PDB file of C-alpha atoms in Angstrom:
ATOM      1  CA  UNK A   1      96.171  50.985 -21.616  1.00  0.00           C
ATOM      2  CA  UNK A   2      99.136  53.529 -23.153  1.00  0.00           C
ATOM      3  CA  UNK A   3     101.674  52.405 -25.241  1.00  0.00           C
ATOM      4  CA  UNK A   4     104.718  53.785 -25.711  1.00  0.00           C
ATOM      5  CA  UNK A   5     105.378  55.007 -29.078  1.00  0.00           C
ATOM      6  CA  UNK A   6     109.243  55.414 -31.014  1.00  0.00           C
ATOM      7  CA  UNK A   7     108.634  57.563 -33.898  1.00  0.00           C
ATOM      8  CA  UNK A   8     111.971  56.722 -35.056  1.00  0.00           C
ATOM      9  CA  UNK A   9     112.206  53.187 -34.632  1.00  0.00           C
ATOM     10  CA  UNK A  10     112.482  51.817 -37.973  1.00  0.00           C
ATOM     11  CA  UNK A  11     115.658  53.365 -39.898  1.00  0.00           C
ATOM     12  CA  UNK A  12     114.331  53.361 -43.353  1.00  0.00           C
ATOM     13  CA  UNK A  13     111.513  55.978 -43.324  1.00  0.00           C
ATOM     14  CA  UNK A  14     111.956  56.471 -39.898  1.00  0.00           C
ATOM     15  CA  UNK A  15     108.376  54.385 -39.150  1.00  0.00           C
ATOM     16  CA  UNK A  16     106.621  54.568 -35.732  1.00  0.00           C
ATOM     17  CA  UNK A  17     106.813  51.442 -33.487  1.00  0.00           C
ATOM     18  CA  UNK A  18     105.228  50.435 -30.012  1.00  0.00           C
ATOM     19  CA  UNK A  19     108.221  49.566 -27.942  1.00  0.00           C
ATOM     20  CA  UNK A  20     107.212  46.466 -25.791  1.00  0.00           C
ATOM     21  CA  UNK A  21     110.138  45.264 -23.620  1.00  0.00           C
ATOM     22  CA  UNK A  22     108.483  42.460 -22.093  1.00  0.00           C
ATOM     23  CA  UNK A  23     105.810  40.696 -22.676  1.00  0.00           C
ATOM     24  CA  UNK A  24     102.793  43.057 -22.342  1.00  0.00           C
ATOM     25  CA  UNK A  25      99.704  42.881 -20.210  1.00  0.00           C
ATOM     26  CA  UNK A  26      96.381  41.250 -21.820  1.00  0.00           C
ATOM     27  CA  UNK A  27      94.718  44.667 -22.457  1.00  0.00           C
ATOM     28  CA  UNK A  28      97.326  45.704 -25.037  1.00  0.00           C
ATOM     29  CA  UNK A  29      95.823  44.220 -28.113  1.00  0.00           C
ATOM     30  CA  UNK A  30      92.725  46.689 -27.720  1.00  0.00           C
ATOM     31  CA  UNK A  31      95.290  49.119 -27.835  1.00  0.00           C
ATOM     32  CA  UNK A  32      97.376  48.548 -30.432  1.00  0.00           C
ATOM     33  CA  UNK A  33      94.558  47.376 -33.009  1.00  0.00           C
ATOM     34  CA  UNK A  34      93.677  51.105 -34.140  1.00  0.00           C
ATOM     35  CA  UNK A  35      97.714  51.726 -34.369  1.00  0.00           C
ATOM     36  CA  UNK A  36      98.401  49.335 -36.311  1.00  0.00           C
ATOM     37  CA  UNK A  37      95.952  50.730 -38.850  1.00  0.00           C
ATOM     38  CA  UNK A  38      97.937  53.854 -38.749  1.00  0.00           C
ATOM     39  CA  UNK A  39     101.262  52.056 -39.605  1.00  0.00           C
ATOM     40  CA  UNK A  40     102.706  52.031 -36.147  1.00  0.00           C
ATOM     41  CA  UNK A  41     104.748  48.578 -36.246  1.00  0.00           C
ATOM     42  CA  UNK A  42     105.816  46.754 -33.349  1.00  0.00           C
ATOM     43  CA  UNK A  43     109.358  46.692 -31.408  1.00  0.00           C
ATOM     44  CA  UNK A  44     110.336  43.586 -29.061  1.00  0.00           C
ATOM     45  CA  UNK A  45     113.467  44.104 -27.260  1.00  0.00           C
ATOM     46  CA  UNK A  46     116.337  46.741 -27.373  1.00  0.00           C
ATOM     47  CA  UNK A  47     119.657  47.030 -28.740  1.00  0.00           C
ATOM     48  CA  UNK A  48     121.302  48.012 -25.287  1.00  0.00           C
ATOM     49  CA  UNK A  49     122.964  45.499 -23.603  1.00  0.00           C
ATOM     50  CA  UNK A  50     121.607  45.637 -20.417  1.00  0.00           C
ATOM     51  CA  UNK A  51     117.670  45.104 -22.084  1.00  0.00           C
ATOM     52  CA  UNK A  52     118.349  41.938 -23.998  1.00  0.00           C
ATOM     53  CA  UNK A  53     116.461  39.261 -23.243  1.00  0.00           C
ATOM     54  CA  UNK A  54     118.016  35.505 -23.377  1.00  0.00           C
ATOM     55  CA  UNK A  55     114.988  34.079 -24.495  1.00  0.00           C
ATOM     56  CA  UNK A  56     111.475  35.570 -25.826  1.00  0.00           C
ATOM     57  CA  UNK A  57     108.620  33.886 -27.080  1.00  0.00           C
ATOM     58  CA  UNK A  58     106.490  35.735 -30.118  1.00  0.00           C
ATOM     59  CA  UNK A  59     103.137  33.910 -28.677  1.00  0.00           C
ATOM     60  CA  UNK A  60     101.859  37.126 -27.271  1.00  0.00           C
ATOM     61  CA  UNK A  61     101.567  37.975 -30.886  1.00  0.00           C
ATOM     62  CA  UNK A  62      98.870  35.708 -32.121  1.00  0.00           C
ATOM     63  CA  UNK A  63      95.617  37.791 -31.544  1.00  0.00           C
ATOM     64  CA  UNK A  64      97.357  40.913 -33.523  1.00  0.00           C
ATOM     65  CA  UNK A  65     100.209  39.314 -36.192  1.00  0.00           C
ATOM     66  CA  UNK A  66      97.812  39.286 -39.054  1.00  0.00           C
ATOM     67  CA  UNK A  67      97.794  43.295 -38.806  1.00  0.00           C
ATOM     68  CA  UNK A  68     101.507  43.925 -37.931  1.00  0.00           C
ATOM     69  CA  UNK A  69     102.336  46.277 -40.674  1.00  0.00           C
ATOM     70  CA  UNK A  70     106.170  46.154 -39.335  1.00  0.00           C
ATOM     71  CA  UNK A  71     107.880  44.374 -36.684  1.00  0.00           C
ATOM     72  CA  UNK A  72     110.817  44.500 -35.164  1.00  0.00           C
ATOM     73  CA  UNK A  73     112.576  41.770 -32.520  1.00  0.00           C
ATOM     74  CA  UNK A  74     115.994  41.853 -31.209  1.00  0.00           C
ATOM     75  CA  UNK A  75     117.562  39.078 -28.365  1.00  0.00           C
ATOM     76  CA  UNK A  76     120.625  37.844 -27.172  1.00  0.00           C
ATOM     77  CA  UNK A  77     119.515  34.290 -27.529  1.00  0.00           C
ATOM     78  CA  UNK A  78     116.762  31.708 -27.893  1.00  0.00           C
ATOM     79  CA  UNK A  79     113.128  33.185 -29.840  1.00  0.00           C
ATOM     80  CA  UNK A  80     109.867  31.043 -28.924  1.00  0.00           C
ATOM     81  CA  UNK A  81     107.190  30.416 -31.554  1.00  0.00           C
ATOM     82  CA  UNK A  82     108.485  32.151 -34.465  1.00  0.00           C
ATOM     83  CA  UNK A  83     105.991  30.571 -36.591  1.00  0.00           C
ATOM     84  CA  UNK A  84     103.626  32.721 -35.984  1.00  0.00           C
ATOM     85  CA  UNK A  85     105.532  35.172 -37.849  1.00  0.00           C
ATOM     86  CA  UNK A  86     103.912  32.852 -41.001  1.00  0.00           C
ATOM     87  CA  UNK A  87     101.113  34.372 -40.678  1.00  0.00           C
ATOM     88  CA  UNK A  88     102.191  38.062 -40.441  1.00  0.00           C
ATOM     89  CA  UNK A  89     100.391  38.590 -44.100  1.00  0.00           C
ATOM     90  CA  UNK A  90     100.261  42.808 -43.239  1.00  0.00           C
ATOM     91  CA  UNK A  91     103.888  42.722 -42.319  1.00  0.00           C
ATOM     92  CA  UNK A  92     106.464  45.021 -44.724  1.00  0.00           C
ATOM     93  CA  UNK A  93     109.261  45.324 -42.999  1.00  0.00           C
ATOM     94  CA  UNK A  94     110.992  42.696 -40.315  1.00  0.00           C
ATOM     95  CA  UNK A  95     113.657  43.308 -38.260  1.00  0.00           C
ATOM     96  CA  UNK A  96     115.199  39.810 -36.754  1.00  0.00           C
ATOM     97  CA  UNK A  97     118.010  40.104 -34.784  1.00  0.00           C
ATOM     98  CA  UNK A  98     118.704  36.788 -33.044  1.00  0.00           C
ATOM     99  CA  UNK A  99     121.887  34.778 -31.948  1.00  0.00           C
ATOM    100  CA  UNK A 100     120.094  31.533 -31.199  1.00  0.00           C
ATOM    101  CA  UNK A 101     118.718  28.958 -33.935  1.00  0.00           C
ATOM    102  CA  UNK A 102     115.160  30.219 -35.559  1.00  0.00           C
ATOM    103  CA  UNK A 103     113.329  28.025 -38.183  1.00  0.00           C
ATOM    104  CA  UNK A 104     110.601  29.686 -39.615  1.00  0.00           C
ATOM    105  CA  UNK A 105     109.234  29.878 -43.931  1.00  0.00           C
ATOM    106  CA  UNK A 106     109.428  33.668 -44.706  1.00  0.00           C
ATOM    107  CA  UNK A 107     109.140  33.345 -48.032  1.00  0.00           C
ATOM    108  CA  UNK A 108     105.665  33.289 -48.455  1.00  0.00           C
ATOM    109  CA  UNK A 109     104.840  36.582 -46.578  1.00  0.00           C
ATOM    110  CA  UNK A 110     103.491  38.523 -49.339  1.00  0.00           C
ATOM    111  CA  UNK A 111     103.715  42.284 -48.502  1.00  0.00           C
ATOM    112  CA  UNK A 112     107.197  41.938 -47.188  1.00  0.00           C
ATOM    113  CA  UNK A 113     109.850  44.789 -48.267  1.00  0.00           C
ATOM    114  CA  UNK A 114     112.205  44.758 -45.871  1.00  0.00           C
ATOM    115  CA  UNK A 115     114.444  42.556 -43.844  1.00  0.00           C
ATOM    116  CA  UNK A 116     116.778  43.630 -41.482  1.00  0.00           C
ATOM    117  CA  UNK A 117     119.109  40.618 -39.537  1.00  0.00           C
ATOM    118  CA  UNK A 118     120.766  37.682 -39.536  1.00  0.00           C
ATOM    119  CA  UNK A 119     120.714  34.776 -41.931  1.00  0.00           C
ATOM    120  CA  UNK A 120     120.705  31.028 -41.009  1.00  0.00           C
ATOM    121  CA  UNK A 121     119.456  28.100 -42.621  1.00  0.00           C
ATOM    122  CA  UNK A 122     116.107  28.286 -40.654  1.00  0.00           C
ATOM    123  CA  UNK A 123     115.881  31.727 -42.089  1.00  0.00           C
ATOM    124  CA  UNK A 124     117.388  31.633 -45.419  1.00  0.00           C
ATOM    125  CA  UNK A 125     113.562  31.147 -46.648  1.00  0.00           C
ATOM    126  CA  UNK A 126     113.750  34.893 -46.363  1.00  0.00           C
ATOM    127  CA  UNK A 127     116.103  35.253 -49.520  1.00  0.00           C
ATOM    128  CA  UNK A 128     113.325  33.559 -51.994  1.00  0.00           C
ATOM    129  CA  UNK A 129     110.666  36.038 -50.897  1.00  0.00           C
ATOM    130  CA  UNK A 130     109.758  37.649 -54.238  1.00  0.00           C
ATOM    131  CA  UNK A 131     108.416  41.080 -52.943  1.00  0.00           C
ATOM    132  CA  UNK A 132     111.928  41.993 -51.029  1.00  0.00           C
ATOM    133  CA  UNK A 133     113.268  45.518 -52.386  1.00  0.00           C
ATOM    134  CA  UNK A 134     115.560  46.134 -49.632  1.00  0.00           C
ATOM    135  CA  UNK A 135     117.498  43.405 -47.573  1.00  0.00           C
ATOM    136  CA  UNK A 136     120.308  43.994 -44.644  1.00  0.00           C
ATOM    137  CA  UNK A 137     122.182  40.823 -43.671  1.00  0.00           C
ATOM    138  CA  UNK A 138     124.496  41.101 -40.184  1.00  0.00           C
ATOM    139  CA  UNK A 139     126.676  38.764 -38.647  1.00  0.00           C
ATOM    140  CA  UNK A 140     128.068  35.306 -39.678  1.00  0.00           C
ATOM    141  CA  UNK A 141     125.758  34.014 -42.650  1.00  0.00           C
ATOM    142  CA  UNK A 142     125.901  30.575 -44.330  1.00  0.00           C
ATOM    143  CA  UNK A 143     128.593  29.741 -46.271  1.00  0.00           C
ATOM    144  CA  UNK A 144     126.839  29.186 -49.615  1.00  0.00           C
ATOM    145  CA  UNK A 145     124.010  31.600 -49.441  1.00  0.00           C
ATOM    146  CA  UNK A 146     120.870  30.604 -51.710  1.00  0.00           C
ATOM    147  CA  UNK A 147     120.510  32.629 -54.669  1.00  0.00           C
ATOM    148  CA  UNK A 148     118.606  35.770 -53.982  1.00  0.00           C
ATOM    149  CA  UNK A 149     115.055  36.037 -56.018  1.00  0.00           C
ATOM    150  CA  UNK A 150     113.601  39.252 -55.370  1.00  0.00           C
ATOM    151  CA  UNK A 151     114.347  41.729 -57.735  1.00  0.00           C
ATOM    152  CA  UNK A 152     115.994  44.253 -54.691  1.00  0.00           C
ATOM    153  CA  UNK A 153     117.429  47.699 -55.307  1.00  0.00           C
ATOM    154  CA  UNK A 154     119.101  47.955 -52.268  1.00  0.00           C
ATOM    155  CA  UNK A 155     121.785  45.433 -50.346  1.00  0.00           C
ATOM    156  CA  UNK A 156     123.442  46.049 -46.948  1.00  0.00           C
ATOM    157  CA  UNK A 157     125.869  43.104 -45.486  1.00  0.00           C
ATOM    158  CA  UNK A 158     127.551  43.696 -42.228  1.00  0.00           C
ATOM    159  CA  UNK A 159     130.178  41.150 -41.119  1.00  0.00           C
ATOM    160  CA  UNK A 160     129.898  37.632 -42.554  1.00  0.00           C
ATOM    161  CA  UNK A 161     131.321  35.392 -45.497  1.00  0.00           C
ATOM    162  CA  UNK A 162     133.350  37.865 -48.174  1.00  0.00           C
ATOM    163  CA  UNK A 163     131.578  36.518 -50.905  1.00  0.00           C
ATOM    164  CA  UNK A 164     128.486  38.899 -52.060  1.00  0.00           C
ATOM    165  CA  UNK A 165     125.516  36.228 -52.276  1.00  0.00           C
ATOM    166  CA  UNK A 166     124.007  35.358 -56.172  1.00  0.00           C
ATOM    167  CA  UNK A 167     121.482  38.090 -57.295  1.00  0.00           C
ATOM    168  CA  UNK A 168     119.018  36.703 -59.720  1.00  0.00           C
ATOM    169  CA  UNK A 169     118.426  39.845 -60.705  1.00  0.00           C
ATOM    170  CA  UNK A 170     120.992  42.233 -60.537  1.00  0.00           C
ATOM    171  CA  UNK A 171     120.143  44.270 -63.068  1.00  0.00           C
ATOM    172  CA  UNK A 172     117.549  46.059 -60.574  1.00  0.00           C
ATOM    173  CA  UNK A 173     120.122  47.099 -57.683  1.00  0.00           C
ATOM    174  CA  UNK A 174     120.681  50.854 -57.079  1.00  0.00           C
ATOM    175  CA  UNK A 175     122.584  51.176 -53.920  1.00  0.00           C
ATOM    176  CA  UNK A 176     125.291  48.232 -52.682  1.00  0.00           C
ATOM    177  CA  UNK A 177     126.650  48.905 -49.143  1.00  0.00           C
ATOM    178  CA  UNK A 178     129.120  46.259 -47.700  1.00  0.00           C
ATOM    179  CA  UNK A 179     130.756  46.108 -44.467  1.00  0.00           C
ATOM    180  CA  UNK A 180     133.578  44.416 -42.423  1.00  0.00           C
ATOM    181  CA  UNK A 181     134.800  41.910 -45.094  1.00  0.00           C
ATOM    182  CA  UNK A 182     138.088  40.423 -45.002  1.00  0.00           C
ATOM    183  CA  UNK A 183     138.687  41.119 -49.001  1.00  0.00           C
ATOM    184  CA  UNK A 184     136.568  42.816 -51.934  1.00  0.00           C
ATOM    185  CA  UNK A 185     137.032  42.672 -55.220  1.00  0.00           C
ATOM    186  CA  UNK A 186     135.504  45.674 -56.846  1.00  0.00           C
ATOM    187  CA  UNK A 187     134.658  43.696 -60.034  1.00  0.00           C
ATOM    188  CA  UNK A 188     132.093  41.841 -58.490  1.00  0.00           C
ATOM    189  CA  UNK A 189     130.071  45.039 -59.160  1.00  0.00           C
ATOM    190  CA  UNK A 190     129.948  45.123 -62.439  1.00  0.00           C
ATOM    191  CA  UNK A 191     126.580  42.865 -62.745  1.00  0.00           C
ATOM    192  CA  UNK A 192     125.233  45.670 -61.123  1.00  0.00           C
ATOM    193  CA  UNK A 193     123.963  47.849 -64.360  1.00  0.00           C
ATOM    194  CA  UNK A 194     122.136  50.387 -62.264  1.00  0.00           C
ATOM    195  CA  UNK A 195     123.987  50.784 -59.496  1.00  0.00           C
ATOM    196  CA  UNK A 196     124.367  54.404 -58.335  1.00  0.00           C
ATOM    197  CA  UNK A 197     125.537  54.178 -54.715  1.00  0.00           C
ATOM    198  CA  UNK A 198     128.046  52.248 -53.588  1.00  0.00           C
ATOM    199  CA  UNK A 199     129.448  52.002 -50.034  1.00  0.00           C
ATOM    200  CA  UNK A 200     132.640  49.933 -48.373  1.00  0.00           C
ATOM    201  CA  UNK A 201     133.731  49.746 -44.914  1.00  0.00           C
ATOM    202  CA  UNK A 202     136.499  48.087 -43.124  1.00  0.00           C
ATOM    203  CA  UNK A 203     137.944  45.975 -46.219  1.00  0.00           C
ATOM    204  CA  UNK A 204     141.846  45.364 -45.693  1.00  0.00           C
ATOM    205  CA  UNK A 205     141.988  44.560 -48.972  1.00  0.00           C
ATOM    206  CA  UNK A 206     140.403  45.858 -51.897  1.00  0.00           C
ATOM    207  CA  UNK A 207     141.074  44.674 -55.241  1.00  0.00           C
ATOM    208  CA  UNK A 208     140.597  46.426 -58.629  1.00  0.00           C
ATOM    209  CA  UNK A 209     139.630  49.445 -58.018  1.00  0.00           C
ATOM    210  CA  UNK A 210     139.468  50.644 -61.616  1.00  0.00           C
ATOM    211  CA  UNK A 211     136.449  48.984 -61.848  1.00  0.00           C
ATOM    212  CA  UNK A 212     134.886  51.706 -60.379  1.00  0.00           C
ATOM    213  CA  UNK A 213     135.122  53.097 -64.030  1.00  0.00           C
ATOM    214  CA  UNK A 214     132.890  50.492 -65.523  1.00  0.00           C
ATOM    215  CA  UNK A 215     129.501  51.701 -63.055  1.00  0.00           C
ATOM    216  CA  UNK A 216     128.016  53.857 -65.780  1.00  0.00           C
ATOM    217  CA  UNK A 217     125.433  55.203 -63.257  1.00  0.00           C
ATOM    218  CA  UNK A 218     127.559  55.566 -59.899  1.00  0.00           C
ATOM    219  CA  UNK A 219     126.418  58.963 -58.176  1.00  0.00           C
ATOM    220  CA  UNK A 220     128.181  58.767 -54.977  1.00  0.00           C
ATOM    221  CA  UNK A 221     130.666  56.439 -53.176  1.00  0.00           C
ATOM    222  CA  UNK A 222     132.072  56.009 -49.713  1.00  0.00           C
ATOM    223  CA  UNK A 223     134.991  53.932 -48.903  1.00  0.00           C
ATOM    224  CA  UNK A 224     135.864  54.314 -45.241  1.00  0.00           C
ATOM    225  CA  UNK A 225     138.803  52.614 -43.710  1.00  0.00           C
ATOM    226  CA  UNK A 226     139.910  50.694 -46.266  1.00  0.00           C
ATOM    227  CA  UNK A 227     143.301  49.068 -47.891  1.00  0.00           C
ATOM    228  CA  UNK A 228     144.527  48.510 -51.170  1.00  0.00           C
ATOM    229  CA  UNK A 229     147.722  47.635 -52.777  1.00  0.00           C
ATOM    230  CA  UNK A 230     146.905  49.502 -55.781  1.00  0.00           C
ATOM    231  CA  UNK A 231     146.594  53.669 -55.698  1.00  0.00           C
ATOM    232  CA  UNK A 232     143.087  55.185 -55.049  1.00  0.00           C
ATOM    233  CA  UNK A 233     143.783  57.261 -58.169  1.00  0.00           C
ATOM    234  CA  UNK A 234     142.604  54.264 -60.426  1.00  0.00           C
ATOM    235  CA  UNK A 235     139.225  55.725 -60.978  1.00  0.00           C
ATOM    236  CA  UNK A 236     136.946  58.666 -62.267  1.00  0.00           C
ATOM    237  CA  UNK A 237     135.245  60.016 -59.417  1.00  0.00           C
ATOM    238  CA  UNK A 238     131.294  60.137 -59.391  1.00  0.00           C
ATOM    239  CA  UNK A 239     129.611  63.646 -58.331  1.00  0.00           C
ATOM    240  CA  UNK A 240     129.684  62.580 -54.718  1.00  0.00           C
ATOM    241  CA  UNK A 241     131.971  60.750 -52.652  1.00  0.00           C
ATOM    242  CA  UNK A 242     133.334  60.524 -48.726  1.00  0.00           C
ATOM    243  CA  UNK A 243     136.963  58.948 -48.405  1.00  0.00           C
ATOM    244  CA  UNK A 244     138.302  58.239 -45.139  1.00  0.00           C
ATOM    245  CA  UNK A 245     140.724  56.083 -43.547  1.00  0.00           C
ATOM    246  CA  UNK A 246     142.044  55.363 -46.474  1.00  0.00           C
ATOM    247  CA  UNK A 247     145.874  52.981 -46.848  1.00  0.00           C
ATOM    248  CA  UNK A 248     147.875  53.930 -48.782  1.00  0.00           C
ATOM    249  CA  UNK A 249     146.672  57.858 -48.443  1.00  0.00           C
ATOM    250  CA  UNK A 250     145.347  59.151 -51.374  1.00  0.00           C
ATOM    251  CA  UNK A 251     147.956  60.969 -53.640  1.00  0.00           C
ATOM    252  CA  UNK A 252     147.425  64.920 -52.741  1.00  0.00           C
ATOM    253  CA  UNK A 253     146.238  65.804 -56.427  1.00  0.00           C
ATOM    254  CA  UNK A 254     144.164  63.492 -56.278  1.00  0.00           C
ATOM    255  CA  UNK A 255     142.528  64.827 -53.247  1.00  0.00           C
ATOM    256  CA  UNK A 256     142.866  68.177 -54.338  1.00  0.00           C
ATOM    257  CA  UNK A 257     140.730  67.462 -57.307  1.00  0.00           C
ATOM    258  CA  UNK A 258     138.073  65.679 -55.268  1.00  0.00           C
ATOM    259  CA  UNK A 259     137.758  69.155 -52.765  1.00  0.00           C
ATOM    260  CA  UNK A 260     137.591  70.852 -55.848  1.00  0.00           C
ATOM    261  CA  UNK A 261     134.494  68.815 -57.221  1.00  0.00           C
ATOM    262  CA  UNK A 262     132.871  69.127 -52.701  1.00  0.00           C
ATOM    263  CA  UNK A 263     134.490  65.182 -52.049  1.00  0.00           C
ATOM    264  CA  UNK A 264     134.824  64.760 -47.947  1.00  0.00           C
ATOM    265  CA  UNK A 265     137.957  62.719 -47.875  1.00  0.00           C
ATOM    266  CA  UNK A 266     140.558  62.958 -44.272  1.00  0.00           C
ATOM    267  CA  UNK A 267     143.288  64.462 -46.891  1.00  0.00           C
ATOM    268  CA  UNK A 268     144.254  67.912 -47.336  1.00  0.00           C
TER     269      UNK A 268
END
């Protein structure tokens, strides 16, 4: 039996992934036990709209999850069994992109690295996983988020509550990237000691942006389509940067300085 094969399924090193869109025939786990030694992950479901499934179940998994170095699933509604994802104990990265309720203990998977989806309070177990270095949360998310234990250097949020969730330690973050919140307040990243990227996206209202100052080891920043009622002068640029969409426009010095120092920003 051939499987199809995405060397470009996974984002973040760009890992190789069986596509399966359905439920696949019973001579596919003699197929995909050699790949899986070779790091090829698993991909159940697509992102286009007219391949989402209403409702999967992750049973067909059962003879193969304990060698799943990567997996990722993606519906439009209800996921089946999602237990057995307890005892994916190869698994490093997990991609869970699901509307419908899940309620499954991630927090005990112990090679995980990565997790990529939404968070609920069946899958908030995810955030006390101590062996997460990168997380990306999308969507709505709980109100009061539980404090986040793994020691991460790198946190993507998409959508959901303003509020950036309690790091327990923040000291190890490198790169902050945050996405489609109502309101920021830029002094929130202060806690971040490390920090050297920083990326904001579709904030109508930005606060403080002379904090910017205070990240000692910022390298690059991008704030795309964002608002402020303060001037986007307030701060020492980094050596890299990409400014777009920006209200109130930046000042033209100001721009002209960061073209001077290779900035990409929408003003000439």
């Amino acid at each position: 039996m051939n499987l199809e094969i995405d060397q470009d399924w996974f984002l973040e090193g760009a890992f190789p992934a069986v596509v399966l869109g359905a439920e696949p025939g019973p001579q596919w786990c003699q197929a995909y036990a050699p790949l899986a030694e070779q790091g090829v992950g698993i991909a159940y479901g697509d992102l286009t709209e007219t391949t989402l499934r209403k409702e999967v179940s992750l049973s067909f998994l059962e003879p193969v999850i304990e060698i799943v170095p990567r997996l990722s699933v993606v519906t439009i509604d209800r996921v089946l069994d999602v237990e057995v994802l307890e005892r994916a104990s190869a698994l490093t990265n997990l991609v869970l992109q699901c509307n419908g309720p899940l309620r499954v203990d991630l927090s005990r998977l112990p090679l995980l690295r990565e997790y990529q989806g939404r968070v609920t309070a069946g899958t908030a177990s995810v955030l006390a996983n101590p062996h997460l270095e990168r997380l990306e949360l999308t969507g709505r998310t709980p109100k009061k988020l539980p404090a986040i234990a793994a020691p991460l250097t790198t946190y993507r949020q998409i959508g959901g509550t303003p509020e950036l969730p309690e790091f327990l330690h923040p000291e190890r973050l490198t790169e902050v990237e945050r996405a489609g919140s109502r309101t920021f307040d830029l002094t929130i990243l202060r806690q971040f000691e490390q920090l050297q990227r920083f990326r904001l996206e579709r904030c109508p209202d930005v606060t403080n942006v002379r904090e910017i100052d205070s990240l000692r080891h910022l390298d690059s920043i991008v704030l795309q389509n964002c608002t402020t009622s303060e001037s986007w002068a307030n701060f020492t640029p980094p050596r890299h940067g990409y400014l777009t969409g920006l209200r109130p426009p930046l000042p033209k010095e100001f721009a002209a300085r960061l073209h001077q120092l290779g900035w990409a920003t929408d003003t000439a």
